[in-house]
Coordinates of C-alpha atoms and ligand atoms in Angstrom, one line a residue:
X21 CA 42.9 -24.9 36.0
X22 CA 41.1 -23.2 38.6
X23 CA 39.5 -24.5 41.5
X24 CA 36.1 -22.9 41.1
X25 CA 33.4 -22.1 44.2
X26 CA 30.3 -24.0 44.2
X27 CA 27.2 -22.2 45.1
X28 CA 23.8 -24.3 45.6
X29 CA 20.3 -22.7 45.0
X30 CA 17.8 -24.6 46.9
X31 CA 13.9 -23.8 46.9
X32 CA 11.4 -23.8 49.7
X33 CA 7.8 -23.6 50.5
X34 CA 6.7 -23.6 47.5
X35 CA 7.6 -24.0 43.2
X36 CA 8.5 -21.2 40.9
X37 CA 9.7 -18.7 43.0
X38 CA 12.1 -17.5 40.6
X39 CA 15.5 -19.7 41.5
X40 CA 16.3 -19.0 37.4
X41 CA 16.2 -15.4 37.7
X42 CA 18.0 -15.2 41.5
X43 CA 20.7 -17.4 40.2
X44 CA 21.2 -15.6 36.7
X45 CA 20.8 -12.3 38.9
X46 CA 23.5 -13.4 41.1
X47 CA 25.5 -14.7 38.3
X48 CA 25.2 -11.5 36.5
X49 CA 26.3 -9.4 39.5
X50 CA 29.7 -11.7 39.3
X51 CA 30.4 -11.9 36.1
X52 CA 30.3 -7.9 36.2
X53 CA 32.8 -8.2 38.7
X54 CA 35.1 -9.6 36.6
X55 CA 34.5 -13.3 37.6
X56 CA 34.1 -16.5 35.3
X57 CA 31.0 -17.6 36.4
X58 CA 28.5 -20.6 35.1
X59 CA 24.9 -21.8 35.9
X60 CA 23.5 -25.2 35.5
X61 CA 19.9 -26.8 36.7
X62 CA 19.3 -30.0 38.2
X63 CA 16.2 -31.3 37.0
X64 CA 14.7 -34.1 39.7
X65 CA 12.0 -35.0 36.9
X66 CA 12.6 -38.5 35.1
X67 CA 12.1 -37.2 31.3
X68 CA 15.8 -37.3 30.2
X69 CA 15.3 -34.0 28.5
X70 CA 12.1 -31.7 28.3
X71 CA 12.0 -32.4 24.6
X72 CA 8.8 -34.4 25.0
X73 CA 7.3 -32.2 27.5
X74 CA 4.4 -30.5 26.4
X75 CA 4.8 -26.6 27.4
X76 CA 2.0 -26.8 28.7
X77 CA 3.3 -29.0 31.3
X78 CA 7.1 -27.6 31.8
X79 CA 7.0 -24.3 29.8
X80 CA 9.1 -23.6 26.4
X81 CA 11.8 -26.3 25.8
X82 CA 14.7 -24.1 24.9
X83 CA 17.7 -25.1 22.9
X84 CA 21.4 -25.0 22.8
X85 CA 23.9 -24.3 20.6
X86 CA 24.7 -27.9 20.7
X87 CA 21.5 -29.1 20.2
X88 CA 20.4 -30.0 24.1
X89 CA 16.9 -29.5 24.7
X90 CA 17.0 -28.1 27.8
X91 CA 14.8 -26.2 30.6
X92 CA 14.0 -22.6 30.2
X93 CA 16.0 -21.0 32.7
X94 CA 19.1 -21.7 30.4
X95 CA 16.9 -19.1 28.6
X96 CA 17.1 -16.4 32.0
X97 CA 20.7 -17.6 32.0
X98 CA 22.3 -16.3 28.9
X99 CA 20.0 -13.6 28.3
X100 CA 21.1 -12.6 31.5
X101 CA 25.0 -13.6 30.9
X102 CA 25.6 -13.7 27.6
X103 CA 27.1 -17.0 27.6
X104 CA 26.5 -20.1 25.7
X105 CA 25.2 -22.7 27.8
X106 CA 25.3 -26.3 26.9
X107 CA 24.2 -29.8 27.8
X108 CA 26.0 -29.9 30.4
X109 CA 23.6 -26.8 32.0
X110 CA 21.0 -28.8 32.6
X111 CA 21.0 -32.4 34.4
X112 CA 17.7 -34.1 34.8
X113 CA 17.3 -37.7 36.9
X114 CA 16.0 -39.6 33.5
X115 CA 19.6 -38.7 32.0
X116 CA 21.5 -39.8 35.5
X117 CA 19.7 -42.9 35.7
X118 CA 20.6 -43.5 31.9
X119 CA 23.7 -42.8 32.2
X120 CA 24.8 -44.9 35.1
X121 CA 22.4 -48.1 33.5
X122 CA 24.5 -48.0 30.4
X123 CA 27.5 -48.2 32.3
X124 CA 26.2 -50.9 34.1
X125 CA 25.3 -52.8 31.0
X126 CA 28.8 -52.0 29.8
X127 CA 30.1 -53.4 33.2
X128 CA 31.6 -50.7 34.4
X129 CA 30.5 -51.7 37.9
X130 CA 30.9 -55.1 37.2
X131 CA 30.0 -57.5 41.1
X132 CA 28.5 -54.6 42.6
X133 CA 24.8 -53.8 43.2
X134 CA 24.3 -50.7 42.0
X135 CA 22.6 -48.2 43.8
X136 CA 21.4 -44.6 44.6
X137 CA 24.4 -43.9 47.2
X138 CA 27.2 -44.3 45.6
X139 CA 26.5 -44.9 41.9
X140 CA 23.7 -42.1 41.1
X141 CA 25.1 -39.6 43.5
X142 CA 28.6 -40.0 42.0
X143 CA 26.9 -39.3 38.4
X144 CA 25.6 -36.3 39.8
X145 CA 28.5 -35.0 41.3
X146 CA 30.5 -35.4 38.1
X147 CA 27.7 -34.0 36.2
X148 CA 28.0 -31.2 38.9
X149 CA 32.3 -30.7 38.6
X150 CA 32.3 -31.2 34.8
X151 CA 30.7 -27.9 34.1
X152 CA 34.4 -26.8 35.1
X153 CA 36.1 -28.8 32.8
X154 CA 37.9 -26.4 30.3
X155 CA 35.8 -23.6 31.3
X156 CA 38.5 -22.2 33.9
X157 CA 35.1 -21.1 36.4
X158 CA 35.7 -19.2 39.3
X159 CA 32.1 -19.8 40.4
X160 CA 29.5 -22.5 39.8
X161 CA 26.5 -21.6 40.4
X162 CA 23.6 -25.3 41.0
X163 CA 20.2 -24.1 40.9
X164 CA 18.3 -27.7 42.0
X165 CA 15.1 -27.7 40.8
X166 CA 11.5 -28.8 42.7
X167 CA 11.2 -27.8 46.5
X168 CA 13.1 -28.9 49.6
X169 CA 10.9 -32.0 50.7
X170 CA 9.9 -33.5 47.3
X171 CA 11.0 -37.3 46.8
X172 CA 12.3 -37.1 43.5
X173 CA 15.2 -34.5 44.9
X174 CA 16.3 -36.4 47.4
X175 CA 19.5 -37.9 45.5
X176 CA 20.2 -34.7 43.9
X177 CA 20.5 -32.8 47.8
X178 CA 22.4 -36.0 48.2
X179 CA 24.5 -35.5 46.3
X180 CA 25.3 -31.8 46.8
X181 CA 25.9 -32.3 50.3
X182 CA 28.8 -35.0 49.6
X183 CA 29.5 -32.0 47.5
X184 CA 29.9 -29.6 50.2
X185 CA 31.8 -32.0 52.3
X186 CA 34.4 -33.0 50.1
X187 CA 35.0 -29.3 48.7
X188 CA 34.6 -28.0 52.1
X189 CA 32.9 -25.1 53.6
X190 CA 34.8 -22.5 52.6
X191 CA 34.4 -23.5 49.0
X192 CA 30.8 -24.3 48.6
X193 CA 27.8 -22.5 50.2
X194 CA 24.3 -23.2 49.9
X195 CA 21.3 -19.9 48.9
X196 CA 17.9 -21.0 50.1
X197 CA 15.1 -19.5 48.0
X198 CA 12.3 -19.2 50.1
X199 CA 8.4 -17.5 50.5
X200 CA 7.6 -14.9 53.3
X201 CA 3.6 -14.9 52.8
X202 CA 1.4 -12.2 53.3
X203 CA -1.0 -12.6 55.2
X204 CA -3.8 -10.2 54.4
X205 CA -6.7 -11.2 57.1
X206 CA -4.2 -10.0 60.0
X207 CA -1.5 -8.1 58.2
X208 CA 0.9 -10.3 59.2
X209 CA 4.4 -11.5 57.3
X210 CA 4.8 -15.1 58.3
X211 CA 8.1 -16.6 58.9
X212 CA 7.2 -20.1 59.6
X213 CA 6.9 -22.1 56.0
X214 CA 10.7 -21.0 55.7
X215 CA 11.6 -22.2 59.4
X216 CA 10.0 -25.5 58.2
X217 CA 12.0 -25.4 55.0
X218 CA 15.2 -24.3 56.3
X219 CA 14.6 -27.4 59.3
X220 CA 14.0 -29.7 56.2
X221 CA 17.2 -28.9 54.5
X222 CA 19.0 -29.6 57.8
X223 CA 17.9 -32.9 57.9
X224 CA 19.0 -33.4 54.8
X225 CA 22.4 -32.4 56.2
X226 CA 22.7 -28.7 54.4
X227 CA 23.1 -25.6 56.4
X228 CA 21.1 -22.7 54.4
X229 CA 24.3 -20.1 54.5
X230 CA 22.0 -17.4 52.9
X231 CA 18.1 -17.0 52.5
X232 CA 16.9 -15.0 49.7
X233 CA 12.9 -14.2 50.8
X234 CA 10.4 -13.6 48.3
X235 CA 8.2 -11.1 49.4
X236 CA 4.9 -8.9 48.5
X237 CA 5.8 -6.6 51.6
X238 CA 9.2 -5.0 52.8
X239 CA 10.8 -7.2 55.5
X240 CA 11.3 -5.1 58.5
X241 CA 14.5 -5.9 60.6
X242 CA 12.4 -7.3 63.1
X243 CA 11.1 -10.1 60.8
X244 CA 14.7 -10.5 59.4
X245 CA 16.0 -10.7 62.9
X246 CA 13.8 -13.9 63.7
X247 CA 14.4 -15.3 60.3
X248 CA 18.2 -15.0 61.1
X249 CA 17.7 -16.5 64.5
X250 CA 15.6 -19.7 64.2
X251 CA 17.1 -20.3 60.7
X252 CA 20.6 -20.2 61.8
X253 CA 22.1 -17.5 59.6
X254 CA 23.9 -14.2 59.8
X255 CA 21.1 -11.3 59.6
X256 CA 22.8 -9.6 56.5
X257 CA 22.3 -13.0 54.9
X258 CA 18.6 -12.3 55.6
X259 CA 18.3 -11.3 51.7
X260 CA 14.6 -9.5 50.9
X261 CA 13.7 -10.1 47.3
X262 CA 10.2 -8.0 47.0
X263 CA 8.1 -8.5 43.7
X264 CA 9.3 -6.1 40.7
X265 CA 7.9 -4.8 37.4
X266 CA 10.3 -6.7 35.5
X267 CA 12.5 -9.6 35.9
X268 CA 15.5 -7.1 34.8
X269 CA 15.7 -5.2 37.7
X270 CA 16.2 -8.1 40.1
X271 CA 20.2 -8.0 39.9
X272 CA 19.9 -4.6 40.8
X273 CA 17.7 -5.5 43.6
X274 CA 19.9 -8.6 44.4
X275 CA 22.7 -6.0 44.4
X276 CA 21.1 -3.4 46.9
X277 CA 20.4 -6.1 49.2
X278 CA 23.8 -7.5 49.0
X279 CA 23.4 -10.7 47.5
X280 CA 26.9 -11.1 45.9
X281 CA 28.3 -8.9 48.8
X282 CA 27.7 -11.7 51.3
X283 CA 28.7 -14.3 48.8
X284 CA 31.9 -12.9 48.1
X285 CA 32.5 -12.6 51.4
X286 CA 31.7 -16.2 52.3
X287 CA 34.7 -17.2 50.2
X288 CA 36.8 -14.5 51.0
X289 CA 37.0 -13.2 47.3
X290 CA 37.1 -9.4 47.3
X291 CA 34.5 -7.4 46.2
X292 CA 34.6 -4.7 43.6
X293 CA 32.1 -2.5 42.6
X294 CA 29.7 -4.5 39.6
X295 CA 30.1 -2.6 36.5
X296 CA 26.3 -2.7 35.6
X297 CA 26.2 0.5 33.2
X298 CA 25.0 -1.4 29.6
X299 CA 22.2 -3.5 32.1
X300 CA 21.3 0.3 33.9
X301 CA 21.1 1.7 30.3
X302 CA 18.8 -1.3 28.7
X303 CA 16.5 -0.7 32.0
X304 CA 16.5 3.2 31.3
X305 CA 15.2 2.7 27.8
X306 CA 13.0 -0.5 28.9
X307 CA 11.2 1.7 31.4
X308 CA 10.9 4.9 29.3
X309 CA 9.2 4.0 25.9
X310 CA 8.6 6.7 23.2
X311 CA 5.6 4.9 21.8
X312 CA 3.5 1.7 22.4
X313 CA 3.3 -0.8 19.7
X314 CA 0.9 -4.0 19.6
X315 CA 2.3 -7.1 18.3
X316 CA 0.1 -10.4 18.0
X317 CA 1.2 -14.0 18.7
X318 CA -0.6 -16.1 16.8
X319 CA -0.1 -19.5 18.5
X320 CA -1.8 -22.0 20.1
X321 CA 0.0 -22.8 24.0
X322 CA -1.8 -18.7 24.5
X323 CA -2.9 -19.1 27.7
X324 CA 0.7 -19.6 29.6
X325 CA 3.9 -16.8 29.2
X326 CA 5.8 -19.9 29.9
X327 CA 4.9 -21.5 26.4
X328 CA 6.8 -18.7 24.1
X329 CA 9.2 -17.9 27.1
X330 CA 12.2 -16.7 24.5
X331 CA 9.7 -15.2 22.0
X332 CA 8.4 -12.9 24.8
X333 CA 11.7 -11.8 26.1
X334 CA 13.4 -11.2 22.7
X335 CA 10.5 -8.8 22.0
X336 CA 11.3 -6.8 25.4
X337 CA 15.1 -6.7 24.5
X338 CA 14.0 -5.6 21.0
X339 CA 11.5 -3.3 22.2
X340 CA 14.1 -1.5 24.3
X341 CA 16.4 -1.3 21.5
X342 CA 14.1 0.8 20.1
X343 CA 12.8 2.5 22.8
X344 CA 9.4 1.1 22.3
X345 CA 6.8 -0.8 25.1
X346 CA 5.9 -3.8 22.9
X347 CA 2.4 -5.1 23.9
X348 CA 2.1 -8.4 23.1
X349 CA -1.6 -9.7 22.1
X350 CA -1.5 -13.7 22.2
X351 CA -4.0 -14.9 19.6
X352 CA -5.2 -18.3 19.4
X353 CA -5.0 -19.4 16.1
X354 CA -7.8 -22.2 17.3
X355 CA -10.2 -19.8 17.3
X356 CA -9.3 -17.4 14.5
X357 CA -11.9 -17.9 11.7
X358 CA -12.7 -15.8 8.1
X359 CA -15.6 -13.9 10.5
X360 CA -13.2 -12.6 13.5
X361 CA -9.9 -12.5 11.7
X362 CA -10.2 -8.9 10.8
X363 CA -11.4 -7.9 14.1
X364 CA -8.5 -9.4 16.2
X365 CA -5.7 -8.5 13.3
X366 CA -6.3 -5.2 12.5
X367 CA -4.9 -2.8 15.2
X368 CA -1.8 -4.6 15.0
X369 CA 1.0 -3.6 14.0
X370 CA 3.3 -6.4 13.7
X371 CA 2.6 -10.0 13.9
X372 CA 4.5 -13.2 14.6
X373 CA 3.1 -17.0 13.9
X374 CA 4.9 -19.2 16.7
X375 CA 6.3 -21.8 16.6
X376 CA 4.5 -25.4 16.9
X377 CA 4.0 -29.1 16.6
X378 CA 0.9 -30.8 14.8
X379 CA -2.3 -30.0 13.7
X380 CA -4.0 -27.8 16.7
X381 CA -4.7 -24.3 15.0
X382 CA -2.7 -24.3 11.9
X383 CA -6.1 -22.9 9.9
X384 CA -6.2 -20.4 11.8
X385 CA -2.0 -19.7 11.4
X386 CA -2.5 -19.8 7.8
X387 CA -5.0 -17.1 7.8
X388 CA -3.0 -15.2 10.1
X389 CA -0.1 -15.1 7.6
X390 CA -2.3 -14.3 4.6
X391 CA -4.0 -11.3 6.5
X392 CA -0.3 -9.9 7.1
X393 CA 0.6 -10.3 3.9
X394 CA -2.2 -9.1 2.4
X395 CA -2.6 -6.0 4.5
X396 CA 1.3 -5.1 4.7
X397 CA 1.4 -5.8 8.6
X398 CA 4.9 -6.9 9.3
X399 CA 5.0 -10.0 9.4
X400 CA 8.0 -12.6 11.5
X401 CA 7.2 -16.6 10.8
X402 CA 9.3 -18.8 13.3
X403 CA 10.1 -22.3 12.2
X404 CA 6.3 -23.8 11.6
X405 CA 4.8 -19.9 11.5
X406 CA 8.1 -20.0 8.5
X407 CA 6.4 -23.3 6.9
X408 CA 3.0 -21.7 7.2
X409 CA 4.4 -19.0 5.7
X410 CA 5.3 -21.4 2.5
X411 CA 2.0 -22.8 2.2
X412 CA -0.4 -20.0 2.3
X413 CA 2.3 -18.1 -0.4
X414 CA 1.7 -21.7 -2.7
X415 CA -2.1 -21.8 -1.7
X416 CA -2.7 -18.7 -2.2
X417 CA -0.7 -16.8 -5.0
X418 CA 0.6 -19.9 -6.7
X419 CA -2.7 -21.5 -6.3
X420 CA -1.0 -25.0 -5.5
X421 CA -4.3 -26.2 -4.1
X422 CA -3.7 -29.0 -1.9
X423 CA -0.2 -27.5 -0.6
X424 CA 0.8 -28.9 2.7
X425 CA 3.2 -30.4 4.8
X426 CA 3.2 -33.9 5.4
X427 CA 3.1 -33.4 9.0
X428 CA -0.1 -32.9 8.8
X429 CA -1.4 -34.3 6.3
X430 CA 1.6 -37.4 5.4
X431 CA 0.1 -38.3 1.9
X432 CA -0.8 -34.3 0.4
X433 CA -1.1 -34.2 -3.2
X434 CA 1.8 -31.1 -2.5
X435 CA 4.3 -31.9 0.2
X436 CA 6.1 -28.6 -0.2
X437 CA 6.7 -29.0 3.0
X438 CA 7.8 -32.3 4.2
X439 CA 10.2 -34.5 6.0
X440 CA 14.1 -34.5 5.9
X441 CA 15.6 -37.6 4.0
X442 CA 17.3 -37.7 7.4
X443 CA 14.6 -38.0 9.6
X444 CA 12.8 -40.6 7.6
X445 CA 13.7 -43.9 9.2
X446 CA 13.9 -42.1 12.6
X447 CA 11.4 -43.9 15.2
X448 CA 12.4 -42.3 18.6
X449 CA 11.4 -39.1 19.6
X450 CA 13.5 -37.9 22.0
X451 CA 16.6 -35.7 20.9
X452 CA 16.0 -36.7 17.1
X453 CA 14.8 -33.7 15.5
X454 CA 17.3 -30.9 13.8
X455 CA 18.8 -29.8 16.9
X456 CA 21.1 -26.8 17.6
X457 CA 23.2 -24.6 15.7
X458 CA 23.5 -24.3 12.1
X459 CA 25.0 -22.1 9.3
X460 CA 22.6 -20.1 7.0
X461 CA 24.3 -17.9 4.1
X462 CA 21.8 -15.1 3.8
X463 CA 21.5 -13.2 0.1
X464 CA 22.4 -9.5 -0.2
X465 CA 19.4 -7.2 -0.8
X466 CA 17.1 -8.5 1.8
X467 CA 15.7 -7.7 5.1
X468 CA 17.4 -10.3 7.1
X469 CA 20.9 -9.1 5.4
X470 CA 20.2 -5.5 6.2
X471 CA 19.3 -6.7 9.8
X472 CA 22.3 -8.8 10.4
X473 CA 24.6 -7.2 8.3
X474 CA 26.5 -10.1 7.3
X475 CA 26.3 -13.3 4.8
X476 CA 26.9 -15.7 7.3
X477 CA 25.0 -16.9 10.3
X478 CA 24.4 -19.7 12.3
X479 CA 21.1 -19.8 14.2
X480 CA 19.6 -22.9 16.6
X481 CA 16.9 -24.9 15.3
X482 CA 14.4 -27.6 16.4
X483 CA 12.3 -29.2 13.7
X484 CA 12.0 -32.3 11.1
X485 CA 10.1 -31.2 8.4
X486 CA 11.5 -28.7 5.6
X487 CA 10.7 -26.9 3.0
X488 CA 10.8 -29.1 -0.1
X489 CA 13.4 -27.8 -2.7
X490 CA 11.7 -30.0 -5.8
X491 CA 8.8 -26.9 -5.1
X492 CA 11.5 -24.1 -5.4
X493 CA 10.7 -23.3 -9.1
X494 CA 6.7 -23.3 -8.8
X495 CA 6.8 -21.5 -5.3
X496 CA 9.7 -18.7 -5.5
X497 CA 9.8 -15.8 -8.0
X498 CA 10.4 -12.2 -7.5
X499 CA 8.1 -11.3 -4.9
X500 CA 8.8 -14.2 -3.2
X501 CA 11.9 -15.5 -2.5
X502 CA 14.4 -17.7 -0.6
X503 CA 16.7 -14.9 1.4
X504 CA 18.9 -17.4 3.3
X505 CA 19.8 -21.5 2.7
X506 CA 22.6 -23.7 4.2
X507 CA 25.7 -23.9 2.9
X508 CA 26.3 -27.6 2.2
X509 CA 22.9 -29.0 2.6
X510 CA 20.8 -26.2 0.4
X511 CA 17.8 -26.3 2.8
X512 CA 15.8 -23.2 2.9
X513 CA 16.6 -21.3 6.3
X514 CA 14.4 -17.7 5.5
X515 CA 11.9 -16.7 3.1
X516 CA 10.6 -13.2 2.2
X517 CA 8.1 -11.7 0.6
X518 CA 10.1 -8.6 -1.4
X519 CA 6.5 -6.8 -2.1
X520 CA 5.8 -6.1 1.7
X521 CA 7.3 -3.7 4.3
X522 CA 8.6 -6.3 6.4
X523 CA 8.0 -10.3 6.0
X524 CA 10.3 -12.5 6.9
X525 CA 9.9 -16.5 8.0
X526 CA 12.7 -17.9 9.7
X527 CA 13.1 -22.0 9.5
X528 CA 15.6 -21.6 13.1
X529 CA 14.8 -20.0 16.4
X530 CA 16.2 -16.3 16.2
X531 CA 14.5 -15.8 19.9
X532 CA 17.1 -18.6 21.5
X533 CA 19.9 -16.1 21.1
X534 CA 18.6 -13.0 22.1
X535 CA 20.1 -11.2 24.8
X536 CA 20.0 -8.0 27.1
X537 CA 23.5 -7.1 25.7
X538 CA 22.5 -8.8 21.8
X539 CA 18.7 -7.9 21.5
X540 CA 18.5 -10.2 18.2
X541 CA 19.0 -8.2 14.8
X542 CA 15.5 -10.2 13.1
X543 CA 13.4 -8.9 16.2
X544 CA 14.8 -6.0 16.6
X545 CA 14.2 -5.4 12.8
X546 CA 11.2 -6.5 13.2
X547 CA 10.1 -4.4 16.0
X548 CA 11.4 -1.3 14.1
X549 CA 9.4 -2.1 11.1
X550 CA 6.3 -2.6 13.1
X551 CA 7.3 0.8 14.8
X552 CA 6.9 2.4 11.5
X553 CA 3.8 1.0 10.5
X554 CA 2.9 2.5 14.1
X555 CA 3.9 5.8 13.0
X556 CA 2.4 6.0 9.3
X557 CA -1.4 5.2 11.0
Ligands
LIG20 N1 6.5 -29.0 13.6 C1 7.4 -28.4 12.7 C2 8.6 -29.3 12.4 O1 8.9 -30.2 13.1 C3 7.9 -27.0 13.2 C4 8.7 -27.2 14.5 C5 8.8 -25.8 15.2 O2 8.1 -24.9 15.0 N2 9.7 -25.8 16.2 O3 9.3 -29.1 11.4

């Protein structure tokens, strides 16, 4: 097995900077180098997943193939990669600490006291190694979330420095993500947050070997110079990441400036020349649209990109597959009534209900799906937009009055949708919905077989409640119809509506496994079907 490199992606100054994006960047300029390369994020936050977060708080919760519920740069990293991350990609403290109390219950460190240095460190550093195991990496890459500075990282720079140590230098290095701020009043770039940052680091025992600057201005050689000197790096190492139009051209960017040249070079791997033509070609037809197209999101977490993370980038990769600028309008289904629907809804020319959890705006998702289907918008339900999709059909055209699902309302006269058999005794929250991949056998003669071009699938999802299959004979018929189910179980996985350009409700999460390299087949579909409706105006 190899011995793989270990690169560490600290941040300074301040939070959300980009790390994801530099590190999937970086990773990206590798892996097109040939190199087996990997990312994983250290979360210092005590949740033991993001699974309970609301996205409000942390963003989308994104989901593996496995069924982690993980942060949303494993999103940046395989739509950047390709790859299929895991739960092994991202570590957060709440799953160190549980991991090392149950093997203290089981006495696995039986007489001793257990403490953060050796017994939480160690977990982390096996968390950090065992992203190797069977993978055959050349390259890890760390990213450790939070700032340099914050108590809850503490352990986790802890451990990366025993890391360092016991790898040694010429195996490990450490990329300091860091803030140059403009400083309008005088004109001025200022170096000194990062000289604070860098100092902080050190006293933590971790040389920066590289600093990556985020930047409004271009960094003259004068203010690289200084950075170099009182920071205690080599000035090509001086790395100038200036704000871009779109988070896809920052491996190009990291690649002008060198960012996987000096990296490279720090552990004496030669360099060859990134073969980058497919991620040129999707930025070619990214940046030069035919048309324009507006899509609504009808959701209710509106007000942050974060929220719909996946959704949002699935629609650019799909929107460049078709040579189309997608504009996405974010409508809050809160606020969308029988008086304003028309008005918001009507120049679009696609829409999508999101995803979501309990009762906030569900009214106004309902009468989102019944305008698309009633005007012949194309129309893409994901997993509750899918179950909305359901009810307003059975409210609506079956005129199943009280139709609902019995998460929101747990004693409806008309569960048709309502809560596995599976899920029914389940009490915890955490980790104990229908997680991660599953099969779907998808019917021939329908949208979604036309878009994927093939019977068998397997999608991620993350949800509890179902469609109810006792309702099957009063809800489907030939206009409406079930155009996918699982295999062995028989649960309903996509409905469409056969008597409409384009509407589709998926039960799964197409926008988890879309990628620069796979825009998704259902949004790409999607998009094109919204492009005609565009074109027949
Ligand atoms: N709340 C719904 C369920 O749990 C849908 C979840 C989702 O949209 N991810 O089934």
């Amino acid at each position: 097995m190899n011995k793989p490199k270990y690169i560490f992606v600290t941040g300074g100054v301040t939070s959300s900077l980009g790390k994801g994006i530099v590190s999937a960047s970086l990773a990206r300029l590798l892996q097109s180098q040939g190199l087996n390369v990997s990312i994983q994020k250290l979360d210092p936050y005590i949740n033991v997943d993001p699974g309970t977060l609301n996205p409000y708080e942390h963003g989308e919760c994104y989901v593996t193939d496995d069924g982690a519920e993980t942060d949303l740069d494993l999103g940046h990293y395989e739509r950047f990669l390709s790859i299929n991350t895991s739960q092994k990609n991202n570590i957060t403290t709440g799953k160190i600490y549980q991991n090392v109390i149950e093997k203290e219950r089981k006495g696995e460190f039986l007489g001793k006291t257990v403490q953060v240095i050796p017994h939480i460190t160690n977990e982390i550093k096996e968390n950090i190694r065992n992203l190797n195991n069977k993978n055959n990496l050349d390259l890890i890459i760390t990213e450790i979330g939070g700032t340099v500075g914050d108590i809850e990282s503490l352990p986790f720079l802890e451990a990366v420095r025993q890391v360092i140590y016991e790898e040694g230098p010429e195996n490990s290095m450490v990329i300091h993500l860091t803030l140059i701020p403009y400083l309008s009043a005088t004109g001025e770039l200022k170096t000194k947050p990062t000289q604070h940052s860098v100092k902080t680091l050190m006293e933590l025992g971790l040389k920066a070997d590289v600093l990556v600057c985020r930047t409004e201005k271009v960094l003259s050689d004068e203010i690289k110079n200084k950075l170099a000197l009182f920071c205690n790096v080599r000035f090509d190492c001086v790395i100038q990441s200036i704000d871009v139009e779109t988070i896809y051209d920052v491996p190009i960017k990291m690649m002008d400036e060198g960012l996987d040249k000096v990296t490279l070079e720090k552990f004496n791997i030669k360099k060859s020349e990134p073969n980058l033509d497919k991620w040129k070609n999707f930025l070619h037809r990214l940046k030069n649209p035919t048309h324009q197209i507006n899509i609504g999101l009808v959701g209710k977490y509106v007000e942050l990109d974060d929220s719909y993370k996946s959704i949002l980038e699935s629609l650019i990769h799909a929107g460049a597959e078709n040579e189309v600028k997608v504009v996405v309008n974010s409508v809050h289904s809160e606020y969308l009534d029988k008086d304003n629907i028309s008005k918001n809804l009507s120049q679009l020319d696609g829409i999508i209900v999101a995803p979501g959890f309990g009762q906030r705006g569900l009214d106004g998702k309902i009468r989102a799906v019944e305008y698309a289907r009633v005007n012949k918008i194309p129309f893409l339900g994901i997993c509750l937009g899918m179950q909305m999709a359901v009810i307003e059909y059975a409210r609506n055209v079956k005129k199943i009055r009280y139709a609902n699902s019995t998460e929101i309302s747990e004693k409806c006269k008309d569960p048709v949708i309502d809560l596995m058999t599976s899920q029914k005794e389940i009490v915890n929250k955490g980790g104990t919905m229908r997680l991660g991949a599953w099969d779907c056998e998808i019917e021939k003669n329908t949208k979604s077989y036309e878009s994927y071009k093939k019977k068998l699938i397997s999608e991620r999802h993350r949800h509890r409640y179902e469609f109810n299959n006792n309702y099957s004979d009063r809800i489907f018929d030939d206009k409406f119809i079930v155009a996918g189910s699982n295999p062995d179980t028989k649960l309903v996985e996509i409905v469409e509506n056969t008597h409409h350009p384009w509407f589709v409700g998926v039960q799964f999460h197409p926008e988890y496994k879309s990628s620069v390299y796979n825009p998704h087949p259902i949004f790409v579909n999607f998009v094109k079907a919204s492009l005609k409706k565009y074109l027949n105006k």
